Amino acid sequence: MGNIGKAVKKSRMRLDWTDRTIRGVTYALVSVFAVACIIPFWLILASSFASESSIRRTGFALWPSEISFRSYNLILQSPDLLIGSYIVTICMTIIGTLIGLFIVSMTGYALQRKDFQLRNKISFFIYFTSLFTAGLVPFYYIIVKIYGLKDNYLAVLLPLLMNPWLIILMKNFVKAIPHEITESWENRRRRRLHHFLQADYTVHDSGACDHRAVHRLGILERVVLFLIVPDDDREIPAAAIPSVQHRQYRRVA
Amino acid sequence: MCLPAILFFIAFSYIPMPFSYIAFTKFNYIKGIFGSPYVGFKNFEFLFTSGQLTLLLRNTILYNIAFIVLGNLFQIAFAILLNEVRAKWFKKTAQSMMFLPYFISTVLVSLLVYNLINYDYGFISSLVRAAGGTMPKLYSQPGAWPFIIVLVNLWQTTGYGTVIYFASITSIDESMIEAATVDGANGFQRIRYIILPSLKPTVIILLLFAMGGIIRGNFGLFYNLVGNNSVLFKTTDIIETYVYRALMNNFNFSQGSAVGLFQSVVGFGIVMIANTVVRRIDPDYALF
């Protein structure tokens, strides 16, 4: 056994020309794309310190020719609003991710089990919602009129907990766990939920990790909901401090 | 175990569905959706008689095809490339940097694009001028925008999509790749015969998902990038932006929902057909 292991290692160490080409191309392309992703951010950062007049004269540059803090002074005039927005965004994200991830992985786990007879029916039941959506107007109507969630944080938190896409993604992540592991675990302990928490969460930590990232993004990106839910600025203080995205939108738009 | 999810989808997806009846009514806020008078397909008329529908459909569908095809190719390519990276710090840094564009809202993206390409003081404009060239006035050239919008979309979604493909690559059994190496497979062959085939299920699921949205556009992206610049509408107007402009002033709930319903029905039809085709070929890959 030891010899085979060594042989494998040796053959992996030896790079033929294909490996070298792939590696060269890889580092080049990935670096180029990564830099392309960063440069616009750098431009924004640099121009946020640049004075208005220097931008008018020479255009946006990688390094500001005249440094000015005017725009920061402007934002920080009322820091409590900004901080409030961040607190709302961060809390919503953390709470939403935790609850959502728990439900999504539970469902994904159940749906990939081959011995679960309803799995195709439930998969379709869930997937159908992504095919056929009622649209924003009926959704808004339901949230406001029937659930009475106007000016309520729950109106943002609840609908974003999960979506069919996350569940199907999770199903595929969990699928990678061999069924034998599941079975042998079950022979020892009969409680499924318990087993799900112990075995699958540890085995499939990587799946859960990627998921957390995806989930968080999903919650962060929805400006729209924040736009429709708070009714009016006057009502904001108690019930709905807008999220950072909402604020950003109003400032730019 | 599925119960919480089922309740969730009933509450937020199935209960709103009957309310799309609003599309067939002359909506009266006081009487409620089911109390409003029934008007048949009258709310759909404004879209179909506008004379714009062919153009809108063409733009929306072509943009989506470009997003789906190029997007997936880029995502797969970069997932494979990242997988070949051995230096851990490089992989982590590159991944984080590629993820960054996905975090920002399209409001900011449009600002970034403007900072880069506007004629007077855009970054690229200054570069071009410094090199002695002349910068085209892109904000008045409709021909340039399909490239710009597709590029922006790729820039924004590639890093995010890579995560999904990257996760399926890492779930490939390591011993398979080692066995192939021992058998003398070179780097290209490993990618061609092991990694690419193992991505097939993911690709198919992603494609089927994308099909449902093929006549739905990303309103945020298009509206923020183009805004009310009517010079560019020929190549950039999609269903969402047209409807938004048409209904912006006298916001009409019924007509808005009519368009949404139309998109849902068509998207649903397309996915059903695609899924049936996939199931015929290989039932394992079908979504349901």
Coordinates of C-alpha atoms in Angstrom, one line a residue:
Chain A
M1 CA 0.0 0.0 0.0
G2 CA 2.8 2.4 1.0
N3 CA 4.5 1.9 -2.4
I4 CA 1.4 2.6 -4.4
G5 CA 0.8 5.8 -2.4
K6 CA 4.3 6.9 -3.2
A7 CA 3.9 6.1 -6.8
V8 CA 0.8 8.2 -7.0
K9 CA 2.6 11.0 -5.3
K10 CA 5.5 10.8 -7.6
S11 CA 3.4 10.8 -10.8
R12 CA 1.6 13.9 -9.5
M13 CA 4.8 15.7 -8.8
R14 CA 6.0 15.1 -12.3
L15 CA 4.5 17.8 -14.5
D16 CA 4.3 17.1 -18.2
W17 CA 3.8 19.9 -20.7
T18 CA 0.0 19.8 -20.5
D19 CA 0.1 20.5 -16.8
R20 CA 2.5 23.3 -17.2
T21 CA 0.4 24.9 -20.0
I22 CA -2.8 24.6 -17.9
R23 CA -1.1 26.0 -14.9
G24 CA 0.4 29.0 -16.8
V25 CA -2.9 29.8 -18.5
T26 CA -4.8 29.4 -15.2
Y27 CA -2.7 31.8 -13.3
A28 CA -2.7 34.3 -16.2
L29 CA -6.5 34.2 -16.8
V30 CA -7.6 34.1 -13.2
S31 CA -5.3 37.1 -12.4
V32 CA -6.6 39.1 -15.3
F33 CA -10.2 38.5 -14.4
A34 CA -9.7 39.1 -10.7
V35 CA -8.0 42.4 -11.4
A36 CA -10.8 43.3 -13.8
C37 CA -13.3 42.7 -10.9
I38 CA -11.3 45.0 -8.6
I39 CA -10.5 47.9 -10.7
P40 CA -13.9 49.5 -10.8
F41 CA -14.1 49.4 -7.1
W42 CA -10.7 50.9 -6.8
L43 CA -11.9 53.7 -9.1
I44 CA -14.9 54.4 -6.9
L45 CA -12.7 54.4 -3.8
A46 CA -10.1 56.7 -5.5
S47 CA -12.7 59.1 -6.8
S48 CA -14.5 59.2 -3.5
F49 CA -11.4 61.0 -2.2
A50 CA -11.0 63.1 -5.3
S51 CA -12.3 66.6 -5.5
E52 CA -15.2 67.4 -7.8
S53 CA -13.2 69.8 -9.8
S54 CA -10.2 67.5 -10.5
I55 CA -12.7 64.9 -11.8
R56 CA -14.2 67.4 -14.1
R57 CA -10.8 68.4 -15.4
T58 CA -8.9 65.1 -15.8
G59 CA -11.6 62.4 -15.5
F60 CA -11.7 59.5 -13.1
A61 CA -8.2 58.3 -12.3
L62 CA -6.6 55.5 -10.4
W63 CA -5.0 58.0 -8.1
P64 CA -6.8 61.2 -7.1
S65 CA -4.7 64.3 -8.0
E66 CA -6.4 66.4 -5.4
I67 CA -7.6 64.8 -2.2
S68 CA -10.8 66.0 -0.6
F69 CA -13.0 64.5 2.1
R70 CA -16.1 66.5 1.2
S71 CA -18.2 63.5 0.2
Y72 CA -17.4 61.7 3.5
N73 CA -18.3 64.7 5.5
L74 CA -21.6 64.8 3.7
I75 CA -22.4 61.1 4.5
L76 CA -21.2 61.4 8.1
Q77 CA -23.3 64.4 8.9
S78 CA -25.9 62.1 10.4
P79 CA -24.1 58.9 11.3
D80 CA -26.9 57.5 13.4
L81 CA -29.0 56.9 10.3
L82 CA -26.2 55.1 8.5
I83 CA -25.4 53.0 11.5
G84 CA -29.1 52.2 12.0
S85 CA -29.3 51.0 8.4
Y86 CA -26.3 48.8 8.8
I87 CA -27.6 47.3 12.0
V88 CA -30.9 46.5 10.2
T89 CA -29.1 44.9 7.2
I90 CA -26.7 42.9 9.3
C91 CA -29.3 41.6 11.7
M92 CA -31.7 40.6 8.9
T93 CA -28.9 38.9 7.1
I94 CA -27.7 36.9 10.1
I95 CA -31.2 35.9 11.3
G96 CA -32.4 35.1 7.8
T97 CA -29.4 33.1 6.9
L98 CA -29.5 31.0 10.1
I99 CA -33.2 30.1 9.9
G100 CA -33.2 29.8 6.1
L101 CA -30.2 27.5 6.0
F102 CA -31.6 25.3 8.7
I103 CA -34.9 24.8 6.8
V104 CA -33.3 24.6 3.4
S105 CA -30.8 21.9 4.4
M106 CA -33.5 20.0 6.2
T107 CA -35.7 20.0 3.1
G108 CA -32.8 19.3 0.8
Y109 CA -31.7 16.3 2.9
A110 CA -35.2 14.8 3.0
L111 CA -35.7 15.3 -0.8
Q112 CA -32.5 13.5 -1.8
R113 CA -33.3 10.4 0.2
K114 CA -34.2 7.6 -2.2
D115 CA -36.4 5.9 0.4
F116 CA -38.7 9.0 0.7
Q117 CA -41.6 8.2 -1.5
L118 CA -43.1 11.7 -1.8
R119 CA -39.8 13.2 -2.9
N120 CA -40.7 13.7 -6.5
K121 CA -44.1 15.2 -5.7
I122 CA -42.6 17.6 -3.2
S123 CA -39.8 18.5 -5.5
F124 CA -42.3 19.5 -8.1
F125 CA -44.4 21.3 -5.6
I126 CA -41.4 23.4 -4.7
Y127 CA -40.0 23.8 -8.1
F128 CA -43.3 24.9 -9.6
T129 CA -43.2 28.1 -7.5
S130 CA -40.2 29.2 -9.5
L131 CA -41.9 28.6 -12.8
F132 CA -45.1 30.2 -12.0
T133 CA -45.0 33.3 -9.9
A134 CA -48.0 35.4 -9.2
G135 CA -45.9 38.6 -9.6
L136 CA -45.2 41.5 -7.5
V137 CA -48.6 43.0 -7.2
P138 CA -50.5 40.0 -5.8
F139 CA -47.5 39.3 -3.6
Y140 CA -47.6 42.8 -2.2
Y141 CA -51.3 42.6 -1.8
I142 CA -51.1 39.4 0.2
I143 CA -48.2 40.7 2.4
V144 CA -50.0 43.9 3.2
K145 CA -53.7 43.0 3.2
I146 CA -53.8 39.5 4.4
Y147 CA -50.7 38.9 6.5
G148 CA -50.8 42.6 7.7
L149 CA -47.0 42.9 7.5
K150 CA -46.9 46.5 6.3
D151 CA -44.0 48.4 7.9
N152 CA -42.8 45.2 9.5
Y153 CA -39.4 43.7 9.3
L154 CA -40.9 40.3 8.9
A155 CA -42.1 41.4 5.4
V156 CA -38.5 41.4 4.3
L157 CA -37.2 38.6 6.5
L158 CA -39.8 35.9 5.8
P159 CA -40.2 35.9 2.0
L160 CA -36.4 35.8 1.6
L161 CA -35.8 32.8 3.9
M162 CA -35.5 30.5 1.0
N163 CA -36.3 29.9 -2.6
P164 CA -36.6 26.8 -4.8
W165 CA -33.2 27.3 -6.3
L166 CA -31.5 27.0 -2.9
I167 CA -33.4 23.9 -2.0
I168 CA -32.5 22.2 -5.3
L169 CA -28.9 23.3 -4.9
M170 CA -28.8 21.9 -1.4
K171 CA -30.3 18.6 -2.6
N172 CA -27.4 18.2 -5.0
F173 CA -24.9 19.0 -2.3
V174 CA -26.3 16.4 0.0
K175 CA -26.6 13.9 -2.7
A176 CA -22.9 13.6 -2.8
I177 CA -23.0 11.8 0.6
P178 CA -23.1 8.1 -0.1
H179 CA -26.4 6.5 0.9
E180 CA -24.6 3.8 2.8
I181 CA -23.3 6.3 5.3
T182 CA -26.9 7.5 5.9
E183 CA -28.1 3.9 6.3
S184 CA -25.4 2.8 8.7
W185 CA -26.0 5.8 10.8
E186 CA -29.7 5.0 10.9
N187 CA -29.1 1.5 12.0
R188 CA -27.4 2.8 15.0
R189 CA -29.7 5.7 15.8
R190 CA -33.1 5.8 14.6
R191 CA -33.8 9.4 15.0
R192 CA -33.6 11.1 11.6
L193 CA -33.4 14.7 12.6
H194 CA -30.7 13.9 15.0
H195 CA -28.8 12.0 12.4
F196 CA -29.3 14.7 9.8
L197 CA -27.8 17.2 12.2
Q198 CA -24.8 15.1 13.2
A199 CA -23.8 13.2 10.1
D200 CA -24.8 15.3 7.2
Y201 CA -23.8 18.6 8.7
T202 CA -20.3 17.4 9.5
V203 CA -19.8 15.4 6.4
H204 CA -21.2 18.1 4.2
D205 CA -19.8 21.1 5.8
S206 CA -18.5 22.4 2.5
G207 CA -22.0 22.3 1.0
A208 CA -23.3 24.2 3.9
C209 CA -20.5 26.7 3.6
D210 CA -21.1 27.5 0.0
H211 CA -24.7 27.7 0.8
R212 CA -24.3 30.2 3.5
A213 CA -22.5 32.5 1.0
V214 CA -25.2 32.1 -1.6
H215 CA -27.9 32.6 0.9
R216 CA -26.4 35.7 2.4
L217 CA -26.1 37.2 -1.1
G218 CA -29.7 36.5 -1.9
I219 CA -30.8 38.4 1.1
L220 CA -28.4 41.3 0.6
E221 CA -29.4 41.9 -3.0
R222 CA -33.1 42.4 -2.6
V223 CA -33.5 46.1 -2.6
V224 CA -37.0 45.8 -4.1
L225 CA -38.7 44.5 -1.1
F226 CA -37.3 47.3 1.0
L227 CA -38.6 49.7 -1.6
I228 CA -42.2 48.4 -1.4
V229 CA -42.6 47.7 2.2
P230 CA -41.9 51.0 4.1
D231 CA -44.8 53.1 3.2
D232 CA -43.5 56.5 3.8
D233 CA -40.4 58.1 5.4
R234 CA -42.5 59.5 8.2
E235 CA -43.4 56.1 9.5
I236 CA -39.9 54.8 9.4
P237 CA -38.4 55.4 12.9
A238 CA -40.4 52.8 14.8
A239 CA -41.1 50.1 12.4
A240 CA -38.8 50.2 9.5
I241 CA -35.4 51.7 9.2
P242 CA -34.5 51.1 5.6
S243 CA -31.7 48.8 4.8
V244 CA -28.4 50.1 3.5
Q245 CA -29.4 49.2 0.0
H246 CA -32.5 51.1 0.2
R247 CA -30.7 54.2 1.4
Q248 CA -28.1 53.8 -1.3
Y249 CA -30.8 53.6 -3.9
R250 CA -32.5 56.7 -2.8
R251 CA -29.2 58.6 -2.7
V252 CA -28.2 57.7 -6.2
A253 CA -31.6 57.6 -7.9
Chain B
M1 CA -38.9 17.4 7.6
C2 CA -40.2 19.1 4.5
L3 CA -43.1 20.6 6.4
P4 CA -41.6 24.0 7.1
A5 CA -40.6 24.4 3.5
I6 CA -44.0 23.3 2.2
L7 CA -45.8 25.8 4.5
F8 CA -43.4 28.5 3.4
F9 CA -44.2 27.9 -0.3
I10 CA -47.9 27.7 0.3
A11 CA -47.8 31.0 2.2
F12 CA -45.6 33.0 -0.1
S13 CA -46.1 31.4 -3.5
Y14 CA -49.3 29.4 -3.7
I15 CA -51.7 31.8 -1.9
P16 CA -50.7 34.7 -4.0
M17 CA -51.3 32.7 -7.2
P18 CA -55.1 33.0 -7.4
F19 CA -54.7 36.7 -6.8
S20 CA -53.1 37.1 -10.2
Y21 CA -56.8 37.2 -11.2
I22 CA -56.2 40.9 -10.8
A23 CA -54.8 40.8 -14.3
F24 CA -58.3 40.3 -15.7
T25 CA -60.0 43.0 -13.6
K26 CA -60.3 46.7 -13.6
F27 CA -58.8 46.9 -10.1
N28 CA -60.5 48.9 -7.5
Y29 CA -58.5 49.2 -4.3
I30 CA -61.5 49.5 -2.0
K31 CA -63.5 46.6 -3.5
G32 CA -60.5 44.3 -3.4
I33 CA -59.2 42.0 -6.1
F34 CA -62.2 39.7 -6.3
G35 CA -64.7 42.5 -6.0
S36 CA -63.3 44.4 -8.9
P37 CA -65.2 44.1 -12.3
Y38 CA -64.0 41.5 -14.7
V39 CA -62.7 42.9 -18.0
G40 CA -61.2 39.8 -19.7
F41 CA -58.0 40.3 -21.6
K42 CA -58.3 44.0 -21.9
N43 CA -55.2 44.6 -19.6
F44 CA -53.0 42.5 -21.9
E45 CA -53.9 44.7 -24.9
F46 CA -51.6 47.6 -24.3
L47 CA -48.6 45.3 -24.6
F48 CA -49.8 43.4 -27.7
T49 CA -51.1 46.4 -29.6
S50 CA -48.1 48.6 -28.8
G51 CA -46.3 47.5 -32.0
Q52 CA -43.2 47.1 -29.8
L53 CA -43.8 43.5 -28.7
T54 CA -41.6 41.9 -31.4
L55 CA -38.7 44.2 -30.6
L56 CA -39.1 43.7 -26.8
L57 CA -39.3 40.0 -27.1
R58 CA -36.4 39.9 -29.4
N59 CA -34.2 42.0 -27.1
T60 CA -35.3 40.1 -23.9
I61 CA -34.8 36.7 -25.4
L62 CA -31.5 37.4 -27.2
Y63 CA -30.0 39.1 -24.1
N64 CA -31.1 36.1 -22.0
I65 CA -29.6 33.6 -24.4
A66 CA -26.3 35.5 -24.4
F67 CA -26.4 35.7 -20.6
I68 CA -27.1 32.0 -20.2
V69 CA -24.7 30.6 -22.8
L70 CA -21.8 32.9 -22.2
G71 CA -22.4 33.0 -18.5
N72 CA -22.3 29.3 -18.1
L73 CA -19.2 28.9 -20.3
F74 CA -17.4 31.5 -18.3
Q75 CA -18.5 30.0 -15.0
I76 CA -17.4 26.5 -16.0
A77 CA -14.1 27.8 -17.4
F78 CA -13.2 29.7 -14.3
A79 CA -14.3 26.9 -12.0
I80 CA -12.0 24.5 -13.8
L81 CA -9.2 27.1 -13.8
L82 CA -9.6 27.7 -10.1
N83 CA -9.5 24.0 -9.5
E84 CA -6.1 23.8 -11.2
V85 CA -4.7 26.5 -8.9
R86 CA -2.5 24.9 -6.3
A87 CA -1.4 27.9 -4.3
K88 CA -4.0 28.3 -1.6
W89 CA -3.6 32.0 -0.9
F90 CA -3.9 32.7 -4.7
K91 CA -7.1 30.7 -4.9
K92 CA -8.7 32.3 -1.9
T93 CA -7.7 35.9 -3.0
A94 CA -8.8 35.4 -6.6
Q95 CA -12.1 33.9 -5.5
S96 CA -12.9 36.7 -3.1
M97 CA -12.1 39.3 -5.7
M98 CA -14.2 37.6 -8.3
F99 CA -17.1 37.5 -5.9
L100 CA -17.0 41.1 -5.2
P101 CA -19.0 42.4 -8.1
Y102 CA -22.0 40.3 -7.1
F103 CA -22.3 42.0 -3.8
I104 CA -23.1 45.4 -5.2
S105 CA -26.5 46.6 -6.4
T106 CA -27.1 47.5 -10.0
V107 CA -27.5 51.1 -9.0
L108 CA -23.8 51.2 -8.2
V109 CA -22.9 49.0 -11.2
S110 CA -24.4 51.6 -13.4
L111 CA -22.4 54.3 -11.7
L112 CA -19.2 52.2 -12.2
V113 CA -20.0 51.8 -15.9
Y114 CA -20.6 55.5 -16.2
N115 CA -17.3 56.2 -14.5
L116 CA -15.5 54.0 -16.9
I117 CA -17.0 54.9 -20.3
N118 CA -18.6 58.3 -20.2
Y119 CA -17.2 60.6 -22.9
D120 CA -16.1 63.5 -20.9
Y121 CA -14.3 62.1 -17.9
G122 CA -14.6 58.4 -17.9
F123 CA -11.6 56.4 -17.0
I124 CA -11.4 54.4 -20.3
S125 CA -12.0 57.7 -22.2
S126 CA -9.1 59.3 -20.5
L127 CA -6.9 56.3 -21.3
V128 CA -8.0 56.3 -24.9
R129 CA -7.3 60.0 -25.2
A130 CA -3.9 59.6 -23.5
A131 CA -3.1 57.0 -26.1
G132 CA -4.0 59.4 -28.8
G133 CA -7.2 57.7 -29.9
T134 CA -10.7 59.1 -30.1
M135 CA -13.4 57.8 -27.7
P136 CA -16.8 57.0 -29.3
K137 CA -19.7 58.6 -27.5
L138 CA -21.1 55.3 -26.3
Y139 CA -24.2 56.8 -24.6
S140 CA -25.5 57.7 -28.0
Q141 CA -24.6 54.5 -29.9
P142 CA -27.2 51.8 -29.6
G143 CA -24.9 49.3 -31.4
A144 CA -22.4 49.2 -28.6
W145 CA -24.8 48.4 -25.8
P146 CA -25.5 44.7 -26.3
F147 CA -21.7 44.2 -25.8
I148 CA -21.6 46.5 -22.8
I149 CA -24.6 45.0 -21.1
V150 CA -23.5 41.4 -21.7
L151 CA -20.0 42.3 -20.5
V152 CA -21.4 43.9 -17.4
N153 CA -23.6 40.9 -16.7
L154 CA -20.6 38.5 -17.1
W155 CA -18.5 40.7 -14.9
Q156 CA -21.1 40.6 -12.2
T157 CA -22.2 37.0 -12.3
T158 CA -19.2 34.9 -13.2
G159 CA -17.6 34.8 -9.8
Y160 CA -20.9 33.9 -8.2
G161 CA -21.7 31.2 -10.7
T162 CA -18.3 29.8 -10.4
V163 CA -19.0 28.8 -6.8
I164 CA -21.7 26.4 -7.8
Y165 CA -19.5 24.7 -10.5
F166 CA -16.5 24.7 -8.2
A167 CA -18.5 22.9 -5.5
S168 CA -19.4 20.2 -8.0
I169 CA -15.8 19.8 -9.1
T170 CA -14.6 19.4 -5.6
S171 CA -17.2 16.7 -5.0
I172 CA -15.5 14.6 -7.7
D173 CA -13.9 11.5 -6.1
E174 CA -10.2 12.4 -5.8
S175 CA -9.3 8.7 -6.3
M176 CA -10.8 8.8 -9.8
I177 CA -8.5 11.6 -10.8
E178 CA -5.5 9.9 -9.3
A179 CA -6.3 6.7 -11.1
A180 CA -6.5 8.5 -14.3
T181 CA -3.1 10.2 -13.6
V182 CA -1.5 6.8 -12.9
D183 CA -3.0 5.5 -16.1
G184 CA -1.2 8.3 -17.9
A185 CA -3.9 10.8 -18.5
N186 CA -2.5 14.3 -19.1
G187 CA -3.9 17.5 -17.8
F188 CA -6.2 18.1 -20.8
Q189 CA -7.5 14.6 -20.8
R190 CA -8.3 14.9 -17.1
I191 CA -10.4 17.9 -17.8
R192 CA -12.0 16.5 -20.9
Y193 CA -12.9 13.1 -19.6
I194 CA -13.4 13.4 -15.9
I195 CA -14.2 17.0 -14.9
L196 CA -16.4 18.1 -17.8
P197 CA -18.6 15.0 -17.8
S198 CA -19.1 15.3 -14.0
L199 CA -20.4 18.8 -14.5
K200 CA -23.2 17.7 -16.8
P201 CA -26.0 17.3 -14.2
T202 CA -25.3 20.7 -12.8
V203 CA -25.2 22.3 -16.2
I204 CA -28.6 20.8 -17.1
I205 CA -30.2 21.8 -13.9
L206 CA -29.0 25.3 -14.3
L207 CA -30.1 25.5 -17.9
L208 CA -33.6 24.2 -17.1
F209 CA -33.9 26.8 -14.3
A210 CA -32.7 29.6 -16.6
M211 CA -35.2 28.6 -19.3
G212 CA -38.1 29.6 -17.1
G213 CA -36.9 33.1 -17.0
I214 CA -36.0 33.5 -20.6
I215 CA -38.6 36.2 -21.3
R216 CA -38.1 37.9 -18.0
G217 CA -35.4 40.6 -17.9
N218 CA -33.2 41.9 -15.2
F219 CA -35.0 45.2 -14.7
G220 CA -32.4 46.6 -12.3
L221 CA -29.5 46.0 -14.7
F222 CA -31.2 47.5 -17.8
Y223 CA -33.0 50.3 -16.1
N224 CA -30.0 51.5 -14.2
L225 CA -27.6 51.2 -17.1
V226 CA -29.8 52.7 -19.8
G227 CA -32.3 54.8 -17.8
N228 CA -34.5 57.0 -20.0
N229 CA -31.9 57.4 -22.7
S230 CA -34.3 56.8 -25.6
V231 CA -31.5 56.8 -28.2
L232 CA -30.5 53.4 -27.0
F233 CA -33.9 51.8 -26.7
K234 CA -33.7 50.0 -30.1
T235 CA -31.1 47.6 -28.7
T236 CA -31.7 47.8 -24.9
D237 CA -35.4 48.0 -24.3
I238 CA -36.7 44.8 -22.7
I239 CA -40.2 43.9 -21.6
E240 CA -39.7 45.1 -18.0
T241 CA -38.3 48.5 -18.9
Y242 CA -41.0 49.1 -21.5
V243 CA -43.8 48.2 -19.1
Y244 CA -42.2 50.3 -16.4
R245 CA -42.2 53.4 -18.7
A246 CA -45.7 52.6 -20.0
L247 CA -47.2 52.4 -16.5
M248 CA -45.0 54.7 -14.5
N249 CA -47.2 57.7 -14.5
N250 CA -50.6 56.1 -14.0
F251 CA -49.6 53.1 -12.0
N252 CA -52.0 50.5 -13.1
F253 CA -51.9 47.4 -10.9
S254 CA -53.9 45.3 -13.4
Q255 CA -51.8 46.0 -16.4
G256 CA -48.6 45.4 -14.5
S257 CA -49.8 42.0 -13.3
A258 CA -51.1 41.1 -16.8
V259 CA -47.5 41.4 -18.1
G260 CA -46.2 39.4 -15.2
L261 CA -48.8 36.7 -15.8
F262 CA -48.0 36.6 -19.5
Q263 CA -44.3 36.1 -18.7
S264 CA -45.1 33.4 -16.2
V265 CA -47.2 31.4 -18.6
V266 CA -44.7 31.6 -21.4
G267 CA -41.8 30.7 -19.1
F268 CA -43.8 27.8 -17.6
G269 CA -44.5 26.5 -21.1
I270 CA -40.9 26.7 -22.2
V271 CA -39.6 24.9 -19.1
M272 CA -42.2 22.1 -19.4
I273 CA -41.1 21.5 -23.0
A274 CA -37.4 21.6 -22.1
N275 CA -38.0 19.3 -19.2
T276 CA -39.9 16.8 -21.3
V277 CA -37.1 16.7 -23.8
V278 CA -34.5 16.1 -21.1
R279 CA -36.7 13.4 -19.6
R280 CA -37.0 11.6 -23.0
I281 CA -33.2 11.7 -23.4
D282 CA -32.2 10.8 -19.8
P283 CA -34.8 10.7 -17.0
D284 CA -32.0 11.1 -14.4
Y285 CA -31.4 14.6 -15.4
A286 CA -34.9 15.9 -15.5
L287 CA -36.0 18.3 -12.8
F288 CA -39.2 16.5 -12.2

